CSV table of C-alpha atoms in Angstrom, one decimal:
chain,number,residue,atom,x,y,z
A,2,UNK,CA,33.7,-37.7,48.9
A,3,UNK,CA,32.8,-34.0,49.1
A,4,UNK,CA,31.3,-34.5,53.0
A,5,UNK,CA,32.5,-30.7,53.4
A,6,UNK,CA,31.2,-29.3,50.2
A,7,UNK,CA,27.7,-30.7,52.1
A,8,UNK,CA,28.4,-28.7,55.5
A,9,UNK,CA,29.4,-25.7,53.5
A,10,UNK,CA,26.0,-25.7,51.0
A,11,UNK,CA,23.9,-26.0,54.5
A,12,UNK,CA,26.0,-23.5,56.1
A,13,UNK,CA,25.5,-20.9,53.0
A,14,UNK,CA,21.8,-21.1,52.9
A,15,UNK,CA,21.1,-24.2,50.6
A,16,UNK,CA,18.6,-26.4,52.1
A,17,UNK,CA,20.4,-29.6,51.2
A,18,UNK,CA,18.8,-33.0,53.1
A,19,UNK,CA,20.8,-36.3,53.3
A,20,UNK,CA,18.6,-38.4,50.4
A,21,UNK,CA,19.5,-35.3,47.9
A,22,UNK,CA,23.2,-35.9,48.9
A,23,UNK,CA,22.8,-39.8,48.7
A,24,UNK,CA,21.0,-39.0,44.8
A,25,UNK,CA,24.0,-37.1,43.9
A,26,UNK,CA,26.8,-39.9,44.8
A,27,UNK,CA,24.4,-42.0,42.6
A,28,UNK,CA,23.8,-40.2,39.9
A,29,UNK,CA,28.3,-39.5,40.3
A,30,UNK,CA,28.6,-43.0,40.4
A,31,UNK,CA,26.8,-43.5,37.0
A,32,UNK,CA,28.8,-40.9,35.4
A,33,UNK,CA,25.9,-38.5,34.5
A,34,UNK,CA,28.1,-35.4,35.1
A,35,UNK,CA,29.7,-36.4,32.1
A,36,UNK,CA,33.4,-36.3,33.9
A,37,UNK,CA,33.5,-32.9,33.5
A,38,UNK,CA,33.6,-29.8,35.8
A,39,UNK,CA,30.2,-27.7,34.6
A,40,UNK,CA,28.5,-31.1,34.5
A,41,UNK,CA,29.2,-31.8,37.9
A,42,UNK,CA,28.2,-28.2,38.3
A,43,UNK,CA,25.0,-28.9,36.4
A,44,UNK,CA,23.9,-32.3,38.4
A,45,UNK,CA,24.5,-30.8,41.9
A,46,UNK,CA,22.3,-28.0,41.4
A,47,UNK,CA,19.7,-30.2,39.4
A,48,UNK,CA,19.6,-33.0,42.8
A,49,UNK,CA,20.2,-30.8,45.2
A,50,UNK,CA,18.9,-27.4,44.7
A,51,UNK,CA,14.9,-27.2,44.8
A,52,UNK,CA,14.2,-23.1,43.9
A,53,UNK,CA,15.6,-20.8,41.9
A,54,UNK,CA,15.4,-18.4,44.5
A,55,UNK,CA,18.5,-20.5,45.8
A,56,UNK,CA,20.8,-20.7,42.9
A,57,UNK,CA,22.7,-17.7,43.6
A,58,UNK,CA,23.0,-19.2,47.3
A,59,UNK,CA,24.1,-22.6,45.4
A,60,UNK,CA,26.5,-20.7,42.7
A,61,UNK,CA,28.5,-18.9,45.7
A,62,UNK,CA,29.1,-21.7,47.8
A,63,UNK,CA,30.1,-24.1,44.8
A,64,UNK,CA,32.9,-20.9,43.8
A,65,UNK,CA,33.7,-21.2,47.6
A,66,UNK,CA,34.4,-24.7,47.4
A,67,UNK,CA,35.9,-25.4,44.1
A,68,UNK,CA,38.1,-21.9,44.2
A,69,UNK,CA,40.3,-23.0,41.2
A,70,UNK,CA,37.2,-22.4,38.7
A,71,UNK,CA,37.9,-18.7,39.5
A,72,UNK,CA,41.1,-18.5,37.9
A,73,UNK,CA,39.4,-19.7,34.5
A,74,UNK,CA,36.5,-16.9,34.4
A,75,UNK,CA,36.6,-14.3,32.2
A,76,UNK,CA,36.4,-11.3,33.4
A,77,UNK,CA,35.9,-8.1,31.3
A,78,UNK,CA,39.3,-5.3,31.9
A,79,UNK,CA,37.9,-2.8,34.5
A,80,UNK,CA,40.0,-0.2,32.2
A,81,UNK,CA,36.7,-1.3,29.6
A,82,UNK,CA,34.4,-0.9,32.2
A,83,UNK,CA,35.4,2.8,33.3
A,84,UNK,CA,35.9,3.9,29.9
A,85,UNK,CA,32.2,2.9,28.8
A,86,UNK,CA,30.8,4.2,32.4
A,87,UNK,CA,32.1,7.8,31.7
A,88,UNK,CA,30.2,11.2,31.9
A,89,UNK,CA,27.7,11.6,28.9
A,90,UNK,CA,28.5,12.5,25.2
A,91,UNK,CA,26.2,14.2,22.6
A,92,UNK,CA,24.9,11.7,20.2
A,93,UNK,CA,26.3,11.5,16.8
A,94,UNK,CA,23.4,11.8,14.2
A,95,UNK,CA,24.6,12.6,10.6
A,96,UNK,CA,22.8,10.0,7.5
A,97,UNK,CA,26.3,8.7,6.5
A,98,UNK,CA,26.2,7.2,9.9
A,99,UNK,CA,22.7,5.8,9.8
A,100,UNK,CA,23.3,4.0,6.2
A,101,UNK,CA,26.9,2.3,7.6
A,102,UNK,CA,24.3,0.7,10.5
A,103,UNK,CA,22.0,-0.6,8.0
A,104,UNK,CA,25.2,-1.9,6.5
A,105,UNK,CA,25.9,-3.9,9.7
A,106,UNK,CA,22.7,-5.1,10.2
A,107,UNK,CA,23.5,-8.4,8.8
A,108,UNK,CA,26.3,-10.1,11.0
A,109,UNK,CA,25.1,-13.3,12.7
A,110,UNK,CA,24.7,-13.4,16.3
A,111,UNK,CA,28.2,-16.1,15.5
A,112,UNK,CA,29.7,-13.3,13.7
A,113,UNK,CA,29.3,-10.5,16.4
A,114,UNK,CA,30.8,-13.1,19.7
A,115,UNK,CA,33.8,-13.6,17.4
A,116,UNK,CA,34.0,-9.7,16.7
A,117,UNK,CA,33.8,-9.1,20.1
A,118,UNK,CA,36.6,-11.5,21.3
A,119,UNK,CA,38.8,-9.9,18.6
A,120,UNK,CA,38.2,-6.4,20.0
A,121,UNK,CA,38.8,-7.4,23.5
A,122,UNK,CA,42.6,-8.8,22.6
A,123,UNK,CA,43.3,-5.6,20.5
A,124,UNK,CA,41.4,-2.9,22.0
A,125,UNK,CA,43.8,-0.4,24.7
A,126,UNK,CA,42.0,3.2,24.5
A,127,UNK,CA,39.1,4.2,24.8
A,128,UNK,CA,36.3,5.0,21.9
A,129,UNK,CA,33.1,7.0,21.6
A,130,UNK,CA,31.4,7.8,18.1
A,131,UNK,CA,32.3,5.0,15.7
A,132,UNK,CA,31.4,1.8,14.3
A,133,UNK,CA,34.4,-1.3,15.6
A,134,UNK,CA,35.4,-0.3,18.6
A,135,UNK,CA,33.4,-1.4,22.3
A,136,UNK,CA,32.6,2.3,22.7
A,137,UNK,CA,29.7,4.4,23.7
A,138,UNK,CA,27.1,6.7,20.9
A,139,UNK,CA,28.4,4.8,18.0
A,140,UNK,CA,27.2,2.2,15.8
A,141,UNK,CA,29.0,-0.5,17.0
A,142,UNK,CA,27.6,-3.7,17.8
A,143,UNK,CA,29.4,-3.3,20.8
A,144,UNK,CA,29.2,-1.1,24.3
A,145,UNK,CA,26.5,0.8,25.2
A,146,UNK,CA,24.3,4.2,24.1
A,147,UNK,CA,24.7,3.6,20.5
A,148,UNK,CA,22.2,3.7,17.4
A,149,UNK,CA,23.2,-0.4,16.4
A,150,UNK,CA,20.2,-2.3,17.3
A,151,UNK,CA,21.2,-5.6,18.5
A,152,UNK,CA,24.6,-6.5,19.6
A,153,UNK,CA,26.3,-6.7,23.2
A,154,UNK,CA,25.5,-4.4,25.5
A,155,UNK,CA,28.8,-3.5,27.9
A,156,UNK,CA,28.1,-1.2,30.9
A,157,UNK,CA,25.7,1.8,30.8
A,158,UNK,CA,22.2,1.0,31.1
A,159,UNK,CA,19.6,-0.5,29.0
A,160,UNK,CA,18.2,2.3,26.6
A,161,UNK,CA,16.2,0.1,23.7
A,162,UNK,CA,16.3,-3.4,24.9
A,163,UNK,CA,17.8,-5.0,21.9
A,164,UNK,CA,21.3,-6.4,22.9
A,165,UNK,CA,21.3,-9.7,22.5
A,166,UNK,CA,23.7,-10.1,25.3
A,167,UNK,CA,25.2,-7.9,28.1
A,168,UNK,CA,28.8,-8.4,29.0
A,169,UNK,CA,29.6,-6.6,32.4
A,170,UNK,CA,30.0,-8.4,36.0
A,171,UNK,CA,28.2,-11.4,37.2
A,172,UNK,CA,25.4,-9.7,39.1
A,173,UNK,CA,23.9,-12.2,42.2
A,174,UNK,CA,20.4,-11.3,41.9
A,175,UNK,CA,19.5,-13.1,38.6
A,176,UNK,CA,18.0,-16.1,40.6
A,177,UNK,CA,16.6,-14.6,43.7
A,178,UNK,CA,13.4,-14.1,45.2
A,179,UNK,CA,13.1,-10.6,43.4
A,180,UNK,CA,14.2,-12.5,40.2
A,181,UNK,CA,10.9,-11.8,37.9
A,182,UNK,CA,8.4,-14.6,37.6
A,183,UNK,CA,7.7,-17.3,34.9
A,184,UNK,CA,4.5,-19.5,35.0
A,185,UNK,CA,6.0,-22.1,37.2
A,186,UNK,CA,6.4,-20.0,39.9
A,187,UNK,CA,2.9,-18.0,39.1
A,188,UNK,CA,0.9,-21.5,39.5
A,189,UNK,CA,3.1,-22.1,42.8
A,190,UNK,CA,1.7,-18.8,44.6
A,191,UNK,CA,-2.2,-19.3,43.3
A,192,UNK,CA,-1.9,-22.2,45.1
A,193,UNK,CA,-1.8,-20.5,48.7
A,194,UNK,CA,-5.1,-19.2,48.2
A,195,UNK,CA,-6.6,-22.9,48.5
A,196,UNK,CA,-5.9,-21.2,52.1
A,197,UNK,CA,-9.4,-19.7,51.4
A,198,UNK,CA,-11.5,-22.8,50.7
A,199,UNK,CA,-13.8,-23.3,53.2
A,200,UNK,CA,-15.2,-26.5,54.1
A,201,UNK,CA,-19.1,-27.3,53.2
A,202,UNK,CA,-21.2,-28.8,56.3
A,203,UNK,CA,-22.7,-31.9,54.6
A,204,UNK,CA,-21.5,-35.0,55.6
A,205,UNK,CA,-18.1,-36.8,55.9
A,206,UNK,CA,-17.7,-38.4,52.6
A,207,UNK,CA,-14.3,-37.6,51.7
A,208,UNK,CA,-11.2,-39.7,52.9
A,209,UNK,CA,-9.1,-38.0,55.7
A,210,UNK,CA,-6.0,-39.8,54.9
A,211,UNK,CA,-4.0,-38.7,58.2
A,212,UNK,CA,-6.5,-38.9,60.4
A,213,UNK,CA,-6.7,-42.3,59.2
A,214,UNK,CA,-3.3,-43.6,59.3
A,215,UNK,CA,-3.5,-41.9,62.8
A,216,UNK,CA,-6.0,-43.5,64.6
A,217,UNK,CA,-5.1,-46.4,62.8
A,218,UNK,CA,-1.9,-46.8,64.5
A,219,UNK,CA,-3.1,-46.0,67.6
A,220,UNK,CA,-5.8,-48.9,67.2
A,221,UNK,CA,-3.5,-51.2,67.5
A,222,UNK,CA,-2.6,-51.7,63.4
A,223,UNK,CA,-6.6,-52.5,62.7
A,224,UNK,CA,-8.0,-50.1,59.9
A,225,UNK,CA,-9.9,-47.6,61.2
A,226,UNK,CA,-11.2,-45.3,58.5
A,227,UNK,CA,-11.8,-41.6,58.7
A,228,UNK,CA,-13.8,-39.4,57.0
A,229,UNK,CA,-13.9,-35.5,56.7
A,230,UNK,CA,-16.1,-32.8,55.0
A,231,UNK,CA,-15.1,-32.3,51.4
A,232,UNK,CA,-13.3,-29.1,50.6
A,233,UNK,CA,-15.4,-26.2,48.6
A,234,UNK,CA,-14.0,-24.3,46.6
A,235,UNK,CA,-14.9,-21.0,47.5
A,236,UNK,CA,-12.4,-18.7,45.9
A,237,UNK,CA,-13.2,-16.1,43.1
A,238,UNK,CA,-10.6,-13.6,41.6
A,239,UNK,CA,-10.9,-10.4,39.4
A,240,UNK,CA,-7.9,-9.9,37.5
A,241,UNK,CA,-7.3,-6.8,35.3
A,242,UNK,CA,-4.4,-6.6,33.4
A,243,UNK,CA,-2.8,-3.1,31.8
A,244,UNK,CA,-2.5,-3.9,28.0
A,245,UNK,CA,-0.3,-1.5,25.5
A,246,UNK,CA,2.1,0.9,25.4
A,247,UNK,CA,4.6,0.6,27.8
A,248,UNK,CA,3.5,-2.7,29.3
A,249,UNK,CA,4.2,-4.5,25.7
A,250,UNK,CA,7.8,-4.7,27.6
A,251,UNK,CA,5.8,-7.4,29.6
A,252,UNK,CA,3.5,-8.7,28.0
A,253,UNK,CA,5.5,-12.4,28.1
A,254,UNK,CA,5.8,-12.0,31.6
A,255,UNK,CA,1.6,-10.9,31.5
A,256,UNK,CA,0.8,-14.1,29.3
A,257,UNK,CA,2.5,-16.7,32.1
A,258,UNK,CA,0.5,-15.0,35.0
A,259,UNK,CA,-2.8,-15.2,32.5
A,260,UNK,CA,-2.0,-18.8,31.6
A,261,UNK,CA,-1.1,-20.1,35.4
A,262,UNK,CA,-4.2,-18.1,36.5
A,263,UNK,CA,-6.7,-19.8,33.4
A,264,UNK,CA,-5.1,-22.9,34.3
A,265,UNK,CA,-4.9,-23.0,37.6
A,266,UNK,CA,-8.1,-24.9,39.7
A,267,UNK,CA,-7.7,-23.4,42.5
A,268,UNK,CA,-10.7,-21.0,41.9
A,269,UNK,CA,-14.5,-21.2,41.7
A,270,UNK,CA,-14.5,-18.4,39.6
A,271,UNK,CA,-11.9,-16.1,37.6
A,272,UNK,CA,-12.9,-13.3,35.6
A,273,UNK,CA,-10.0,-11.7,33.5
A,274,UNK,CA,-9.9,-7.8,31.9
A,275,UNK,CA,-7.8,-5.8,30.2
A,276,UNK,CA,-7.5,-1.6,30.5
A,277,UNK,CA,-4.7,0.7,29.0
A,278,UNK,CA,-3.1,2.6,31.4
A,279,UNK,CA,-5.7,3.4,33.8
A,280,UNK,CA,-9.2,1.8,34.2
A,281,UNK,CA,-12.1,4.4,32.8
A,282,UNK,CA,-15.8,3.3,31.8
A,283,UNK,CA,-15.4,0.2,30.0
A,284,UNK,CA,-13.1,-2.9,30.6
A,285,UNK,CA,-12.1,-5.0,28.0
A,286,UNK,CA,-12.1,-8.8,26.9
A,287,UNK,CA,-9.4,-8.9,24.7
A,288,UNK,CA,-5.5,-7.5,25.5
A,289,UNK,CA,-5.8,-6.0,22.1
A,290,UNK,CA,-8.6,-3.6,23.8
A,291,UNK,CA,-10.3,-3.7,19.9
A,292,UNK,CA,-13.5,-5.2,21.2
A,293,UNK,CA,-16.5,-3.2,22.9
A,294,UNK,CA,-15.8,-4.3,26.1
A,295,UNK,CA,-18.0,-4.4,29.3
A,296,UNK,CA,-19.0,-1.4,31.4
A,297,UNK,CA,-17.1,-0.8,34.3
A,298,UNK,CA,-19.7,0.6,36.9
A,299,UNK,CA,-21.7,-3.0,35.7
A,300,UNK,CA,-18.9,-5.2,36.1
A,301,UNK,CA,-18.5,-4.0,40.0
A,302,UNK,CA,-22.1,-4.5,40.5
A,303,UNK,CA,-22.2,-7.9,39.4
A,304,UNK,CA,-18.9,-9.4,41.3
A,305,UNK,CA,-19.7,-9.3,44.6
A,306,UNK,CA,-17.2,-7.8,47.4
A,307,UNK,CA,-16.2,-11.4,47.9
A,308,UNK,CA,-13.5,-11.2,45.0
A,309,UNK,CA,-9.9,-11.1,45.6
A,310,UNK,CA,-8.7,-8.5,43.0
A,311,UNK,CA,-5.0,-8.6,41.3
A,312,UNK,CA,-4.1,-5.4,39.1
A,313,UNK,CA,-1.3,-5.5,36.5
A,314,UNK,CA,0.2,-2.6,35.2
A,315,UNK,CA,3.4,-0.5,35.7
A,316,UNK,CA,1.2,2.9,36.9
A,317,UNK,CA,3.1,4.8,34.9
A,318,UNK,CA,1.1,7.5,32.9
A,319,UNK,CA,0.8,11.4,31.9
A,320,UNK,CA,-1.1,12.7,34.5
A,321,UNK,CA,-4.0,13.9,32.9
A,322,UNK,CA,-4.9,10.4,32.3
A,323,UNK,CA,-5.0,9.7,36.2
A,324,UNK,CA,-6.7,13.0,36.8
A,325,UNK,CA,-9.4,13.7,34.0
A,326,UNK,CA,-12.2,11.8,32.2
A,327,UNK,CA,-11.0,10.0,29.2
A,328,UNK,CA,-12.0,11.2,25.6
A,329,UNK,CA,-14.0,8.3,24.2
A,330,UNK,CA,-12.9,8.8,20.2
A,331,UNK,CA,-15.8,6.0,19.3
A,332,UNK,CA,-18.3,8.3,21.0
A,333,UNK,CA,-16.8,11.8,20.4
A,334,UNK,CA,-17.3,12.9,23.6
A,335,UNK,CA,-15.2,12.5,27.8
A,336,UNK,CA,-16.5,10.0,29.6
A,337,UNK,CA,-18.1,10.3,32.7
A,338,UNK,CA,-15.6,11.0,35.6
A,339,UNK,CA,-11.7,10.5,36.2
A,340,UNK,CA,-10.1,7.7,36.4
A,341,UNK,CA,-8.6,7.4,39.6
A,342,UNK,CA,-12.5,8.1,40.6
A,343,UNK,CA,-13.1,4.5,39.1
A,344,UNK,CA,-9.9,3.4,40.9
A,345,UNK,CA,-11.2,4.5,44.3
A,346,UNK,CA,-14.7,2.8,43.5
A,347,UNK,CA,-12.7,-0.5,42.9
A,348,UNK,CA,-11.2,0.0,46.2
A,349,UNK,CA,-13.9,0.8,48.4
A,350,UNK,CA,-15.9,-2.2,46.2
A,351,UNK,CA,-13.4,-4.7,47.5
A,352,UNK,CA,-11.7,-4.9,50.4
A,353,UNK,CA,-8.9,-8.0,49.2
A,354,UNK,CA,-7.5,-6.3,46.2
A,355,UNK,CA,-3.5,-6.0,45.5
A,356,UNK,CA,-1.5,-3.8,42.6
A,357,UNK,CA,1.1,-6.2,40.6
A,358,UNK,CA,3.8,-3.7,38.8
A,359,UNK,CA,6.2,-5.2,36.9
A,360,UNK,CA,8.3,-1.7,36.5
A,361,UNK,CA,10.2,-0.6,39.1
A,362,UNK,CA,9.4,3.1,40.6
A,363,UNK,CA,11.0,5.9,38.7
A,364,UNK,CA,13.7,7.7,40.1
A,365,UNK,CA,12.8,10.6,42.6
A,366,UNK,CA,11.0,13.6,41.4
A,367,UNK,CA,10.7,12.0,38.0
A,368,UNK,CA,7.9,13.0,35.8
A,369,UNK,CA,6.6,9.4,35.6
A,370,UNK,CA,6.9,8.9,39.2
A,371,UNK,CA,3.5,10.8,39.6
A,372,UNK,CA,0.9,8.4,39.5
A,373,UNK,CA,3.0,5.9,40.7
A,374,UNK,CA,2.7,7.4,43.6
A,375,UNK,CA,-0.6,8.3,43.6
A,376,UNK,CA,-1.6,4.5,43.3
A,377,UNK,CA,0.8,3.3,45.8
A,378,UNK,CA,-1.6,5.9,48.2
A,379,UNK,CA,-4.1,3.7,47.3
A,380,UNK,CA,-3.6,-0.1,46.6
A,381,UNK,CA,-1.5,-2.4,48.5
A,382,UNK,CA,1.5,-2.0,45.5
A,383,UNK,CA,3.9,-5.2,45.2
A,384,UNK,CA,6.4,-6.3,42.6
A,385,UNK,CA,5.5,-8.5,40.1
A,386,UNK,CA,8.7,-10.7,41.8
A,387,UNK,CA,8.9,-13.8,43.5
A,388,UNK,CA,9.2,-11.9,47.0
A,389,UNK,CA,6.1,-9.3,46.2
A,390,UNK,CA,4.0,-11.8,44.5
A,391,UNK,CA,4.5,-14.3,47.7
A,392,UNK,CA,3.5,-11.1,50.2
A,393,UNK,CA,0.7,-9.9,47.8
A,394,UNK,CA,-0.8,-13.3,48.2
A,395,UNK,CA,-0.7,-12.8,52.0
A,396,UNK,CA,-2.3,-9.6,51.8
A,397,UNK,CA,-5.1,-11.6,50.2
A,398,UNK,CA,-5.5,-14.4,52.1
A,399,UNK,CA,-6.0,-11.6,55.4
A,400,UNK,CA,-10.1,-12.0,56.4
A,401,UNK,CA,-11.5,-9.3,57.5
């Protein structure tokens, strides 16, 4: 049963091997797809898809296959779409306005997906400016540009990040390889670097379990044991996270990589610090950046060039952050040089360092494109994504 469904998962990308197929009939046979379609949905992409950089790949080819599911989606009216896609308004802002959203502040999550059904039935022109309606600069829980935190977002782009949901088209990027990270996936890429162990020259005392099994076999079936060098662990890795300001947008996404790196043991040494914005004279211990802190021109002189370095921050900034010392308000006084002067000095100091940013570049000519920019010019910038983490790591595993 469902030979061709097989050929047609294979053919669209989905790794799928023979003993994942032969789980599936099982777990069929059992019933634990519940006898229902999005169970069956659910238990073939549990058994048979292994990354999530493959759902999308998965979710096309099971549309493909079982077509009639189309005819049950809901899809929102394009007529919806266009309207809340139009050119720009000017912004209501008058206090009556402001007290009717503090009004509305108290629906349920329940309250707004039942409000929102009702206005897709009766809604049939367009609405800017008021407070039912799916409509744009209003205080609606519904649309998009409005002053009503919370809600569901439909069309326009994301201004405050507080919708609950966002209605629009199903988008086929949310599970591939430039889907963002979670610590799963973090751990999974440390991993690699075990590329970098080196092995120690004293003497064979660890098990080589194919080389045993190998000459074992060709010994004629009597045990013939090998032994190889143990594995040191030779890796160490500097990782300085931005903290604050516009990287609280990601600090979840910060605390996985921190996690899968403090967990990980992969490495023979990882030292972790934190910096607003740009690095200046002192690196910090702590994400809240309260504490003291270490000096910066110290820390590079006591990790060695041996260090594989991983940066973390959007580089977005005013310029004058980039370009002149910092004023130190505990000292009274600028520090000592710029920072992209520090910047360059952790450059030149190690040789395997990469730039993680979790925001993508700014659109052209953009104010905050700037130091982006700038830093690209001088790190190895990836995507804090599946994809750049995955090429990042290569960069870092290159000897020179």
């Amino acid at each position: 049963m469902f030979t061709s469904f097989f050929y047609l998962l294979r053919a669209r990308g989905v790794p799928v091997s023979l003993d994942e197929w032969m789980t599936l009939m099982e777990a069929l046979k059992q019933g634990l797809h519940g006898m229902t379609l999005m169970g069956f949905y659910s238990t073939c992409r549990a058994v048979l898809v292994k990354s999530e950089a493959r759902y999308d790949d998965f979710d096309g080819a099971f549309l493909e296959f079982f077509g009639e599911i189309a005819k049950n989606t809901r899809e929102l009216p394009p007529e919806l779409l266009g309207w809340l896609n139009g050119p720009e308004l000017e912004a209501l802002d008058h206090l009556e306005q402001f007290q009717r959203l503090m009004e509305q502040n108290g629906l349920s999550m329940e309250e707004v997906l039942k409000r929102f059904e009702e206005r897709l039935k009766d809604q049939d022109a367009e609405h800017n400016g008021g407070s039912k309606w799916i409509g744009r600069y209003g205080f609606s829980p519904f649309g998009n540009n409005g002053r009503r935190l919370g809600g569901i977002r439909v069309g326009g782009q994301s201004r405050n990040r507080s919708a609950f949901l966002v209605a629009s088209e199903r988008r086929f990027r949310d599970f591939r390889q430039d889907n963002t990270l979670d610590i799963r996936q973090f751990q999974m890429a440390f991993r690699r670097l075990r590329q970098l162990s080196v092995q120690a020259e004293p003497d064979r005392t660890e098990l080589d379990v194919d080389a045993t099994i190998r000459e074992t076999g060709e010994n004629a079936g009597r045990l013939k044991v090998v032994y190889q060098r143990p594995r040191k662990n030779s890796i160490k890795v500097l990782l300085l996270m931005d903290s604050g300001g516009s990287m609280d947008y990601y600090a979840g996404l910060c605390s996985q990589l921190f996690q899968a790196a403090e967990r990980s043991n992969t490495f023979k040494d990882l030292k972790v610090y934190y910096f607003h914005n740009c690095i200046y004279e002192r690196l910090h211990l702590e994400p809240t950046l309260f504490d003291i802190g270490e000096d910066t021109e110290s820390v590079l002189s006591n990790l060695d060039s041996e260090y594989r370095v991983i940066v973390v921050g959007d580089a977005m900034m005013a310029p004058e952050e980039l370009y002149y010392p910092k004023y130190d308000w505990r000292a009274r006084r600028y520090g000592k040089q710029a920072g992209i002067e520090y910047l360059e000095q952790l450059k030149n100091r190690y040789p395997h360092i990469i730039w993680l940013n979790p925001q993508p570049r700014a659109e052209l000519h953009s104010y905050w494109a700037t130091t982006y920019d700038e830093l690209a010019k001088i790190f190895d910038m990836y995507d804090l994504t599946v994809d750049g983490l995955e090429r990042g790591i290569e960069r870092l595993l290159v000897r020179y």
